[in-house]
Short mmCIF file of C-alpha atoms in Angstrom, two decimals:
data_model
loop_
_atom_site.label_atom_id
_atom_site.label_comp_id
_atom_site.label_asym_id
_atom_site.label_seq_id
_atom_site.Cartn_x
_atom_site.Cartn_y
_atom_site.Cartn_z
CA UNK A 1 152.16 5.29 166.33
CA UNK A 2 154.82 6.40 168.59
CA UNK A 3 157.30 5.61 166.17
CA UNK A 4 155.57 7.73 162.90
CA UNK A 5 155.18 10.72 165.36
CA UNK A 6 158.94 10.88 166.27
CA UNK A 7 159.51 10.14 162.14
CA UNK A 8 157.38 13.38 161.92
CA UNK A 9 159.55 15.55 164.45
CA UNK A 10 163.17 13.90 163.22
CA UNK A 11 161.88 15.12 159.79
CA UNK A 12 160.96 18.66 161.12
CA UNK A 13 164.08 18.79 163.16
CA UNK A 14 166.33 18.01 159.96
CA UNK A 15 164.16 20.06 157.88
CA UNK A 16 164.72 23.24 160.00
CA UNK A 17 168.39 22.51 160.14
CA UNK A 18 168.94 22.46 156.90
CA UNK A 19 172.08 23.92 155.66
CA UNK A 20 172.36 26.29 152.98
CA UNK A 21 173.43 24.87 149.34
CA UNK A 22 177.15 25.37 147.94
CA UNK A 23 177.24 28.41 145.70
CA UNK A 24 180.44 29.57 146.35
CA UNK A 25 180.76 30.70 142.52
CA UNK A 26 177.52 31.84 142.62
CA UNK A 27 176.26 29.24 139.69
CA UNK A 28 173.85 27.02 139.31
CA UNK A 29 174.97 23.70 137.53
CA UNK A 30 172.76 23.29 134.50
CA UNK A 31 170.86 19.83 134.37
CA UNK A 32 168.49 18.59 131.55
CA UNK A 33 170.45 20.62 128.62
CA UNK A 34 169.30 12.21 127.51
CA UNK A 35 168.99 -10.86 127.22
CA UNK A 36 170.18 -13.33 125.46
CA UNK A 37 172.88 -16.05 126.20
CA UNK A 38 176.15 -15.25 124.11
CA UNK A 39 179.02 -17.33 123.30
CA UNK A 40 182.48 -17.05 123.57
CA UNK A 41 184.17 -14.77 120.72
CA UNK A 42 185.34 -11.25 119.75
CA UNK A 43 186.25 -9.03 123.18
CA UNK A 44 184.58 -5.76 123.72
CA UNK A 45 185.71 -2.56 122.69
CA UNK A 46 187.27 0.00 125.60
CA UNK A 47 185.33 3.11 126.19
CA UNK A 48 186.00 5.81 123.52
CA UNK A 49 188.20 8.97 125.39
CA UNK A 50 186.45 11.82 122.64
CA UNK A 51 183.07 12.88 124.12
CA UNK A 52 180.84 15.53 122.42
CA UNK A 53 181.33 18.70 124.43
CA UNK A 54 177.50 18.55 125.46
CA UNK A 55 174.70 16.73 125.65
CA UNK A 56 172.33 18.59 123.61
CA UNK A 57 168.69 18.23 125.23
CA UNK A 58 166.07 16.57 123.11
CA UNK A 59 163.97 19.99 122.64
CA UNK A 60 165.50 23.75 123.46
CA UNK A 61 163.51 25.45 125.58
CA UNK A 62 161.59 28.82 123.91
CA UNK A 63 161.81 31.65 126.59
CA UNK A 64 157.59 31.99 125.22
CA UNK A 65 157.31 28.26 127.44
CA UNK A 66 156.29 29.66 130.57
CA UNK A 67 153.02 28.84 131.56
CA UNK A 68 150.69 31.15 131.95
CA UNK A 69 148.60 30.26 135.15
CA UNK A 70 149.67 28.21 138.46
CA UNK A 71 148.78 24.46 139.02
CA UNK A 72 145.70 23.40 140.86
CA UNK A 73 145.92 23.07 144.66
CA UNK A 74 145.07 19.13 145.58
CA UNK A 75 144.44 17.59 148.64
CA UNK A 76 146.45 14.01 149.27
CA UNK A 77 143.07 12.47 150.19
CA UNK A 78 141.73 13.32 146.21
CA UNK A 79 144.87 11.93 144.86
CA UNK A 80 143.31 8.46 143.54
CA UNK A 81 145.12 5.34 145.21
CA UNK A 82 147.53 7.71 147.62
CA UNK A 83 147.14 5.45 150.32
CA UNK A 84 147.71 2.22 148.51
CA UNK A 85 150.40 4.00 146.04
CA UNK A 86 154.08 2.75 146.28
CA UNK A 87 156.13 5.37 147.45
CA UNK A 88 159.51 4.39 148.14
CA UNK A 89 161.41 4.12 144.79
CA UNK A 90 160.14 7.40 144.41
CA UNK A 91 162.01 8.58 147.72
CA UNK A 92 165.17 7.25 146.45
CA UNK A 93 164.81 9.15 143.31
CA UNK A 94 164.13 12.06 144.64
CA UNK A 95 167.14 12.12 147.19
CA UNK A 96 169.54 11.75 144.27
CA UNK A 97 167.88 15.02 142.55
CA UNK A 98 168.63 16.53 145.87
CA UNK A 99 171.74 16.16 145.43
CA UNK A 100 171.64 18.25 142.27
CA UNK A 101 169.61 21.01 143.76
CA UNK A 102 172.38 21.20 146.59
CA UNK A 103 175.20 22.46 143.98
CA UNK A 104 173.16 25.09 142.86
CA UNK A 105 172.86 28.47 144.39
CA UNK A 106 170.83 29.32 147.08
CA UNK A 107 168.62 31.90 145.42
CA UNK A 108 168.14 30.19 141.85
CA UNK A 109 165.02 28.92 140.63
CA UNK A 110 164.24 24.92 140.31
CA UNK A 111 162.75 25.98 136.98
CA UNK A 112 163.23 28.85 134.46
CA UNK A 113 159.62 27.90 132.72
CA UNK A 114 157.98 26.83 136.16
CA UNK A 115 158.13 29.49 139.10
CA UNK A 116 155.80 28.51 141.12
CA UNK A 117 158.15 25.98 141.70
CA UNK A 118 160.37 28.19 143.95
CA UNK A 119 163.70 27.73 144.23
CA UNK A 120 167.12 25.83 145.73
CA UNK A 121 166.35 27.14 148.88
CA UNK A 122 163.10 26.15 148.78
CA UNK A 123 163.55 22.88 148.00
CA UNK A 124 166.99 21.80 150.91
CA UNK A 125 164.74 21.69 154.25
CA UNK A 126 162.96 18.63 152.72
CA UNK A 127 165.58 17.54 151.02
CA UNK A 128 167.31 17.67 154.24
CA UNK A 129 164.29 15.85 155.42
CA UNK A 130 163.85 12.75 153.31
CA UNK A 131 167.28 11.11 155.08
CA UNK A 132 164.72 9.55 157.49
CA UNK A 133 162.83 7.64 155.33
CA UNK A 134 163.78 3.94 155.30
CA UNK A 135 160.27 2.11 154.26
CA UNK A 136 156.85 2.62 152.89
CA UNK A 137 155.35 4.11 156.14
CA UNK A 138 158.13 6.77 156.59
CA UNK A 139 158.05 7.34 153.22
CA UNK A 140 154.18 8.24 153.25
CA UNK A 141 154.49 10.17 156.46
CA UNK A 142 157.50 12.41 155.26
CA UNK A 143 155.79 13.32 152.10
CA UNK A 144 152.28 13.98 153.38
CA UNK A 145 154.09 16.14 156.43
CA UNK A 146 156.47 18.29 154.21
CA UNK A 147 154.74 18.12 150.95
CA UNK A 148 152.13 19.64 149.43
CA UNK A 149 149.87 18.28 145.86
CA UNK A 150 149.03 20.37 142.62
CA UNK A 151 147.69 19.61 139.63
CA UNK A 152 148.77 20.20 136.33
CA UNK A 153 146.00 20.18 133.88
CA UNK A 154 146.36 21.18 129.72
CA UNK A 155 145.00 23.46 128.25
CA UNK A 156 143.78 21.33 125.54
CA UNK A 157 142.79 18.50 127.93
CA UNK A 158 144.95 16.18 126.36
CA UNK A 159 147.37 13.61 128.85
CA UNK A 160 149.14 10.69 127.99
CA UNK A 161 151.43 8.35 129.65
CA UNK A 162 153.84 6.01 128.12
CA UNK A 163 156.79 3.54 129.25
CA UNK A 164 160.15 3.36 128.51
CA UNK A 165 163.61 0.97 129.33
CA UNK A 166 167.15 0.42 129.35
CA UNK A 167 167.25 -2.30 127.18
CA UNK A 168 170.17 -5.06 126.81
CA UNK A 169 171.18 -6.12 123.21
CA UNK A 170 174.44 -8.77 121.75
CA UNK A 171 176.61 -6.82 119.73
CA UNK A 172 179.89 -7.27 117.98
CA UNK A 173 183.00 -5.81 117.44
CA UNK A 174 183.16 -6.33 113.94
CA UNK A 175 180.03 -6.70 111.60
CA UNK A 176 179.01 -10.58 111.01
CA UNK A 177 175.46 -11.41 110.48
CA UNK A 178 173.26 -10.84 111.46
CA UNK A 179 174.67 -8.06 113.73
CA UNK A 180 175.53 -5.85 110.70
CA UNK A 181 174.34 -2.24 112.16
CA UNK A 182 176.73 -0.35 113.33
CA UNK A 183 176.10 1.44 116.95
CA UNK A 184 176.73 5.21 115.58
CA UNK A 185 179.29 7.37 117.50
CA UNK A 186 179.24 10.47 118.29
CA UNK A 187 179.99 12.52 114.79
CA UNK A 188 183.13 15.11 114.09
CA UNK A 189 180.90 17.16 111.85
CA UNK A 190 177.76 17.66 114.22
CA UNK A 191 177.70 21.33 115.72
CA UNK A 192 174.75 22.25 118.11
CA UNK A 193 173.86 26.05 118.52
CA UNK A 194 171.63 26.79 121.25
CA UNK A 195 168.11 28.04 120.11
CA UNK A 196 169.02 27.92 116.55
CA UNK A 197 169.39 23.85 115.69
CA UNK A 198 171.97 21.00 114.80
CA UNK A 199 174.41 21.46 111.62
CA UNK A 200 176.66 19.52 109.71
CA UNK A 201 180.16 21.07 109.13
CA UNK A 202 181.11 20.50 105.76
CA UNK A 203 184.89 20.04 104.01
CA UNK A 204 184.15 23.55 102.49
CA UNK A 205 183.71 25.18 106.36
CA UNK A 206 179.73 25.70 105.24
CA UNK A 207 177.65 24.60 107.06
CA UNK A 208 173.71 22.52 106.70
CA UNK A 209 170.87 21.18 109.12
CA UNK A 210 171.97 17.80 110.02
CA UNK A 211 170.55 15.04 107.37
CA UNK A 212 168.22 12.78 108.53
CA UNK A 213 168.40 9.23 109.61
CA UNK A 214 168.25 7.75 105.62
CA UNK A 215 171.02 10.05 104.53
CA UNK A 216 173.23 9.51 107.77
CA UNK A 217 173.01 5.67 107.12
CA UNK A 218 173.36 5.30 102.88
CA UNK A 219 176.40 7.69 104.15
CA UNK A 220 177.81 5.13 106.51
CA UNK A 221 179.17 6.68 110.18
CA UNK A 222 181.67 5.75 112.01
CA UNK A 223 180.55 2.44 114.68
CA UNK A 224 181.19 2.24 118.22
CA UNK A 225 180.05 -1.74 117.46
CA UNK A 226 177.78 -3.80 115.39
CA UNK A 227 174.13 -4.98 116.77
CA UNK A 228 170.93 -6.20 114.52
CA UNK A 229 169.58 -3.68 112.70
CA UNK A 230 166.34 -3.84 114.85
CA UNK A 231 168.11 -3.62 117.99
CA UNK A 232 169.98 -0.70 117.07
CA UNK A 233 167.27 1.62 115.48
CA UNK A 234 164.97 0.23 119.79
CA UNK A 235 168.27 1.11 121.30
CA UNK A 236 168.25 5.08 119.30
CA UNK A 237 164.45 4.90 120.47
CA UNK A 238 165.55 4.23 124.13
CA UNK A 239 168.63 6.71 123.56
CA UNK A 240 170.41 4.71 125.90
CA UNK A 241 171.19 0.36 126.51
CA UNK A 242 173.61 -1.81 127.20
CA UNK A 243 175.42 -4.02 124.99
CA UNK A 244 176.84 -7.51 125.76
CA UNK A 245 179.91 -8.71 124.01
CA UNK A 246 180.66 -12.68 123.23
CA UNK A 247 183.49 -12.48 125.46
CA UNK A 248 180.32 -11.33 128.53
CA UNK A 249 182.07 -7.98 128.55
CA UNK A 250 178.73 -5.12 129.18
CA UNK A 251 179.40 -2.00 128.02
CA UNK A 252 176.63 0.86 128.55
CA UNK A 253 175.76 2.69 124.79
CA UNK A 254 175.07 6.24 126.36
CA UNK A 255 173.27 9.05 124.81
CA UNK A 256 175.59 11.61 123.10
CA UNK A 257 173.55 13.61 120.26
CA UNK A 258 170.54 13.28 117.95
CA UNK A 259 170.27 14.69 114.67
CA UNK A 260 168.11 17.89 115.08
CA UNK A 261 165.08 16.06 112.75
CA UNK A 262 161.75 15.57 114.09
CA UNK A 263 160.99 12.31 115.83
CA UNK A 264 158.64 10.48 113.62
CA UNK A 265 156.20 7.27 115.06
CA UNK A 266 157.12 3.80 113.30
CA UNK A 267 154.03 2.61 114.20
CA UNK A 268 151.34 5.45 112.97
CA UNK A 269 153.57 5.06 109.41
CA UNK A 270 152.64 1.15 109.53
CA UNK A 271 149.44 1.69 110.66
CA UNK A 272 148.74 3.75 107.77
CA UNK A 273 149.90 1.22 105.14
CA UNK A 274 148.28 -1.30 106.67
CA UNK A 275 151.31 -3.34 107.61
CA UNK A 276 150.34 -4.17 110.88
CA UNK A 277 147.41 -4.07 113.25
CA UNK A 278 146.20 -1.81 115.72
CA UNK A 279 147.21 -4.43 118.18
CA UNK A 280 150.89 -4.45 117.06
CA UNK A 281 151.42 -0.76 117.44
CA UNK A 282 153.71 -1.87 120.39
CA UNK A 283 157.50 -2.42 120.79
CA UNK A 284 156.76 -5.89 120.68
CA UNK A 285 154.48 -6.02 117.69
CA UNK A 286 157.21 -3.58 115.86
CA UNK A 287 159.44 -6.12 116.56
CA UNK A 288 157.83 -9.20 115.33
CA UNK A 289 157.01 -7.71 111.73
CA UNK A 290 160.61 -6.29 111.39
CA UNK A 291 161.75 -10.54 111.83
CA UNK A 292 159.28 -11.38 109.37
CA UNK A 293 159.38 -8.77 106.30
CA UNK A 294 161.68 -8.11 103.61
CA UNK A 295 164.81 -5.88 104.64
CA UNK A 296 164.07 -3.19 102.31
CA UNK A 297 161.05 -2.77 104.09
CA UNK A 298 162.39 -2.72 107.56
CA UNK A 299 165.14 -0.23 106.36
CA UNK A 300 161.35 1.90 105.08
CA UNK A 301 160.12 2.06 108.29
CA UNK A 302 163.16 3.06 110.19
CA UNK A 303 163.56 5.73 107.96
CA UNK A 304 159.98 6.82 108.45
CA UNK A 305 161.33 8.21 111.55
CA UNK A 306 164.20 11.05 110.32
CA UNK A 307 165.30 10.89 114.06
CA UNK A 308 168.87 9.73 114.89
CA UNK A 309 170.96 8.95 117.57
CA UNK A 310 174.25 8.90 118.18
CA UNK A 311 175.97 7.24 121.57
CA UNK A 312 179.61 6.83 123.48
CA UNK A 313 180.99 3.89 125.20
CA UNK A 314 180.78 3.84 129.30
CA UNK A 315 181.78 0.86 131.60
CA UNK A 316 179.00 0.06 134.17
CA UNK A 317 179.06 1.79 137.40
CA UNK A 318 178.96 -0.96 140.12
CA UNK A 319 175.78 -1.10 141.59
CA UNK A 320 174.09 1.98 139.21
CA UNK A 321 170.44 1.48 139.39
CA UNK A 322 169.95 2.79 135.21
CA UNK A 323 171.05 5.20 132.68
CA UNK A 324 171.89 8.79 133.51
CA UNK A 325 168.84 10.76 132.77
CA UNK A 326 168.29 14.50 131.42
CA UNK A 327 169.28 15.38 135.04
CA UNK A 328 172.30 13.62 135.21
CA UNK A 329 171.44 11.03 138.21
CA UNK A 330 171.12 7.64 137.63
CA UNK A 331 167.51 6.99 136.39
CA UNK A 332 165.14 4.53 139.49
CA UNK A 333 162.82 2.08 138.49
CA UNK A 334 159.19 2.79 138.51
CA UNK A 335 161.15 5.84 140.42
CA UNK A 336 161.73 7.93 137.67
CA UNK A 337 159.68 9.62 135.01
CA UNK A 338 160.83 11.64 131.48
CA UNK A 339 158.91 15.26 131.19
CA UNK A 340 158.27 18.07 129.08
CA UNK A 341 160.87 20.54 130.56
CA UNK A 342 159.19 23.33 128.53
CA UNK A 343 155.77 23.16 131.25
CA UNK A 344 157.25 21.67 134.01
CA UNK A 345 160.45 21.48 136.50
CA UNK A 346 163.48 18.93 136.28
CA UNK A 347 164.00 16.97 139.55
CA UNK A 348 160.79 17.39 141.87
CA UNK A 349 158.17 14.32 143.03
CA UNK A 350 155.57 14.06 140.76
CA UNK A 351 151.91 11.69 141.51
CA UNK A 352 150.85 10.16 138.66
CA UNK A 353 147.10 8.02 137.73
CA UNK A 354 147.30 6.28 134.59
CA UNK A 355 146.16 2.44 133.41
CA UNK A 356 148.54 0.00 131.70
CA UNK A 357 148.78 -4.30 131.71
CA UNK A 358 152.54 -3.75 132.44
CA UNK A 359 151.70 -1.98 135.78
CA UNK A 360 148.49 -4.54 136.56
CA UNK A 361 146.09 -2.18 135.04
CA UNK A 362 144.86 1.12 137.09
CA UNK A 363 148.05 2.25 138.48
CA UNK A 364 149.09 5.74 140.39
CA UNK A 365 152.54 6.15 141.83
CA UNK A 366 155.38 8.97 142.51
CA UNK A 367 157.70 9.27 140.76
CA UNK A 368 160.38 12.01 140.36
CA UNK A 369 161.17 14.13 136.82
CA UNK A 370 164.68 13.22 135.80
CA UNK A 371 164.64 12.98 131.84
CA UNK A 372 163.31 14.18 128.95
CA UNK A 373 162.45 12.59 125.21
CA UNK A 374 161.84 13.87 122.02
CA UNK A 375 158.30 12.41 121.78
CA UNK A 376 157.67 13.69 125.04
CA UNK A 377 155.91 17.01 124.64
CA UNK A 378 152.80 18.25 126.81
CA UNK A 379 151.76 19.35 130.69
CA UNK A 380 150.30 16.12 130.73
CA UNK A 381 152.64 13.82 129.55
CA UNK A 382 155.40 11.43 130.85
CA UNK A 383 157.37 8.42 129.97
CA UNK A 384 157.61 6.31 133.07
CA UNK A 385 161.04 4.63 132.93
CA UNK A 386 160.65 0.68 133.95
CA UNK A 387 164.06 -0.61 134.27
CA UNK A 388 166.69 -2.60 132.32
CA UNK A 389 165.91 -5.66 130.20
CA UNK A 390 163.65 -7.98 128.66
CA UNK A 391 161.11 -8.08 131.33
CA UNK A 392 161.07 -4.36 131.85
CA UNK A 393 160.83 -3.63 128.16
CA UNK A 394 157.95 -5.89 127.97
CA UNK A 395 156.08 -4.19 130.57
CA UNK A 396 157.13 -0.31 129.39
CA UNK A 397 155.43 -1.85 126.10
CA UNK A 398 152.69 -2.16 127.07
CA UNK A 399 151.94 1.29 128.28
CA UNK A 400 149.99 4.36 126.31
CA UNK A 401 147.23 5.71 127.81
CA UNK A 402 145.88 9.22 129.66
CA UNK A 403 145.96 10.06 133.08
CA UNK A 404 146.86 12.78 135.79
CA UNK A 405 149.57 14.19 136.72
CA UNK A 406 149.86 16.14 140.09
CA UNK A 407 153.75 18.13 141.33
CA UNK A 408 154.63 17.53 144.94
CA UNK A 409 155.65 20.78 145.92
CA UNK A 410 157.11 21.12 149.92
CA UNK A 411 154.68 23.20 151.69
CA UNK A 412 156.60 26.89 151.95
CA UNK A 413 156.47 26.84 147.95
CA UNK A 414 152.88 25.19 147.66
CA UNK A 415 151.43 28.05 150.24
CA UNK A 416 152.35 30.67 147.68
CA UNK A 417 150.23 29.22 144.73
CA UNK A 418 146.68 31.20 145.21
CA UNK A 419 143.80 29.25 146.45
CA UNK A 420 146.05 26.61 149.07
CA UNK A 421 144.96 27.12 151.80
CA UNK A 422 141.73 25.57 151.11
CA UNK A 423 143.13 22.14 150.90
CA UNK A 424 145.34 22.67 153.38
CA UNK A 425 143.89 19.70 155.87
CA UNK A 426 145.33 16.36 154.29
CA UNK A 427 142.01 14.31 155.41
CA UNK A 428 139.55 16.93 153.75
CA UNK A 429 138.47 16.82 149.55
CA UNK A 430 138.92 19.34 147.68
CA UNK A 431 135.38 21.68 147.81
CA UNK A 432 133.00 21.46 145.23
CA UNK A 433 132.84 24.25 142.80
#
């Protein structure tokens, strides 16, 4: 006991000492604008030097996105499975988004489509705060003594919560079967104007909205390596994996661009024929009946989806715990979550109830919003990111269902939001209405 109490104080103590962030330009740095044994054989390919000039975001953002009423004050003791809810991953994801909000200036807002948010300022005392955490308990008593809970509900009532991975395919330097797809780079004809779309540059100078993914690939584009076709159209889904060379060389396939064309579901389009069951609407059962049907109609179904990706070449960071989300931080495990950035903020804690087999069932956790996805669209709606793998991609698999989805706010911001203060005792429920 004595021990949580002087947690409590070290965290208030840091917390009021806070130092102000770095804004000596007066700028705030944009964010969010994202398994099998192999012989001996070709060596890898070095990381390509030309990089696009930006990573376009999967959606812009329309200035009309701002929503038009505040979150729901919570209590932590309605938040369902708070007390038995892992917390920790979600600490360490949350101190690396800290480290974001730090660079920006002092007076700018976490959000430009989520106020109530509040801003940089805001945010450093408990950023400042979370360097005492160091287990479960300390994690739990930090959050519950600096942070605050709100809900964010949809208007249309709708919520759903899906997985995702970073997952690890063989590849090739050179095409040989059956790893004859090439692993698209980034192209020299894509242009990307903010709020207006994604062109191709044409020999003429004209210009046209980039094709889609059956034009780009009867076209041919230029490969970064060669994978199976089915692991190269999961890897695009991902929009991010690593890819192990015969000679054991891993080298990271990083998000660089997609297409500007809608994202389009695989499975809904097999559904609807009839090619596979309502249990095989999964990454798994995707998989399976691309290995057992024709290749014309594999190359169907990918194209079903006009979606594409395009990637760079990156060497591994030692010790990186994923892929460099939306945010630009290094994505957690069961730490980190992909949002809608048009309804709410980039970076902050969120709680989250939802049910899956790959998390044992009824699940809630925290985790922290540092990505976005194309099919990610909604108040209510996240992509939990699992890890890197097989395993991890089995379990993210698994997941698609609705839930709830509450913002951990630090206390200063959550006290503005009307109607706090009655749930401001941790231990009481929210009132009936």
């Amino acid at each position: 006991m004595m021990r949580l109490i002087g947690l409590i104080l070290a965290a208030c103590l840091i917390a009021s000492c806070a130092s102000s962030p770095n804004s000596e330009d007066g700028k705030r740095r944009s964010y969010g604008t994202a398994h099998r044994d192999v012989s001996m054989g070709h060596p890898a390919p070095t990381p390509r030097s030309r990089q696009p000039d930006e990573r376009p975001p999967e959606k812009e953002i329309s200035p009309n996105a701002v929503r038009k009423a505040p979150p729901a004050p919570a209590a932590f003791a309605s938040l369902p499975g708070w007390e038995e809810a892992t917390l920790y991953p979600g600490v360490m994801a949350l101190r690396k988004s800290c480290r974001v909000f730090r660079e920006g200036a002092a007076d700018a807002p976490i959000s430009s489509v989520a106020p109530w948010a509040g801003s940089t300022m805001d945010w450093l005392p408990a950023c400042a705060a979370l360097e005492v955490v160091e287990d479960e308990v300390s994690a739990r008593t930090v959050m519950q003594t600096l942070f605050r809970p709100v809900e964010i509900n949809a208007p249309d009532g709708k919520s759903r919560f899906t997985g995702y991975f970073e997952p690890v395919y063989e590849a090739r330097t050179t095409p040989e079967p059956p790893f004859t797809e090439p692993v698209p780079a980034y192209p020299q004809d894509l242009e990307r104007e903010s709020g207006v779309g994604i062109f191709q540059r044409l020999p003429d100078g004209s210009r046209r909205p980039y094709p889609d993914r059956k034009a780009i690939t009867e076209a041919g584009v230029e490969a970064l390596a060669y994978a199976h076709p089915a692991d190269v159209f999961f890897l695009q889904i991902q929009g991010s994996g690593k890819l192990v060379f015969p000679d054991g060389t891993t080298m990271k396939a990083v998000y660089a661009a997609h297409n500007g064309q809608r994202f389009g579901s695989t499975a809904n389009w097999l559904l609807n024929r009839g090619w596979i069951s309502r249990g095989e609407a999964s990454m798994q059962g995707i998989r399976a009946w691309m290995d057992r049907a024709t290749p014309e109609q594999v190359r169907q179904a990918m194209n079903a989806n006009p979606r594409y990706i395009f990637f760079t070449l990156e060497e591994p960071e030692e010790g990186e715990t994923g892929p460099k989300g939306a945010m630009g931080v290094p994505l957690t495990p069961l730490g980190s979550v992909a949002i809608d950035r048009e309804h709410n903020p980039m970076g902050v804690p969120m709680f989250i109830q939802t049910t899956a087999p790959g998390l044992g069932g009824d699940w809630s956790g925290m985790l922290v919003a540092q990505d976005t996805g194309g099919a990610v669209n909604g108040p209510v709606r996240g992509d939990i990111y699992f890890g890197t793998g097989k395993e991890a991609g089995e379990r993210a698999g698994t997941m698609n269902a609705p839930g709830r989805l509450w913002v951990l706010l630090p206390r200063a911001v959550a006290d503005r939001i009307p109607g706090v203060d009655a749930y401001a005792d941790l231990g009481r429920n929210p009132p009936a209405p």
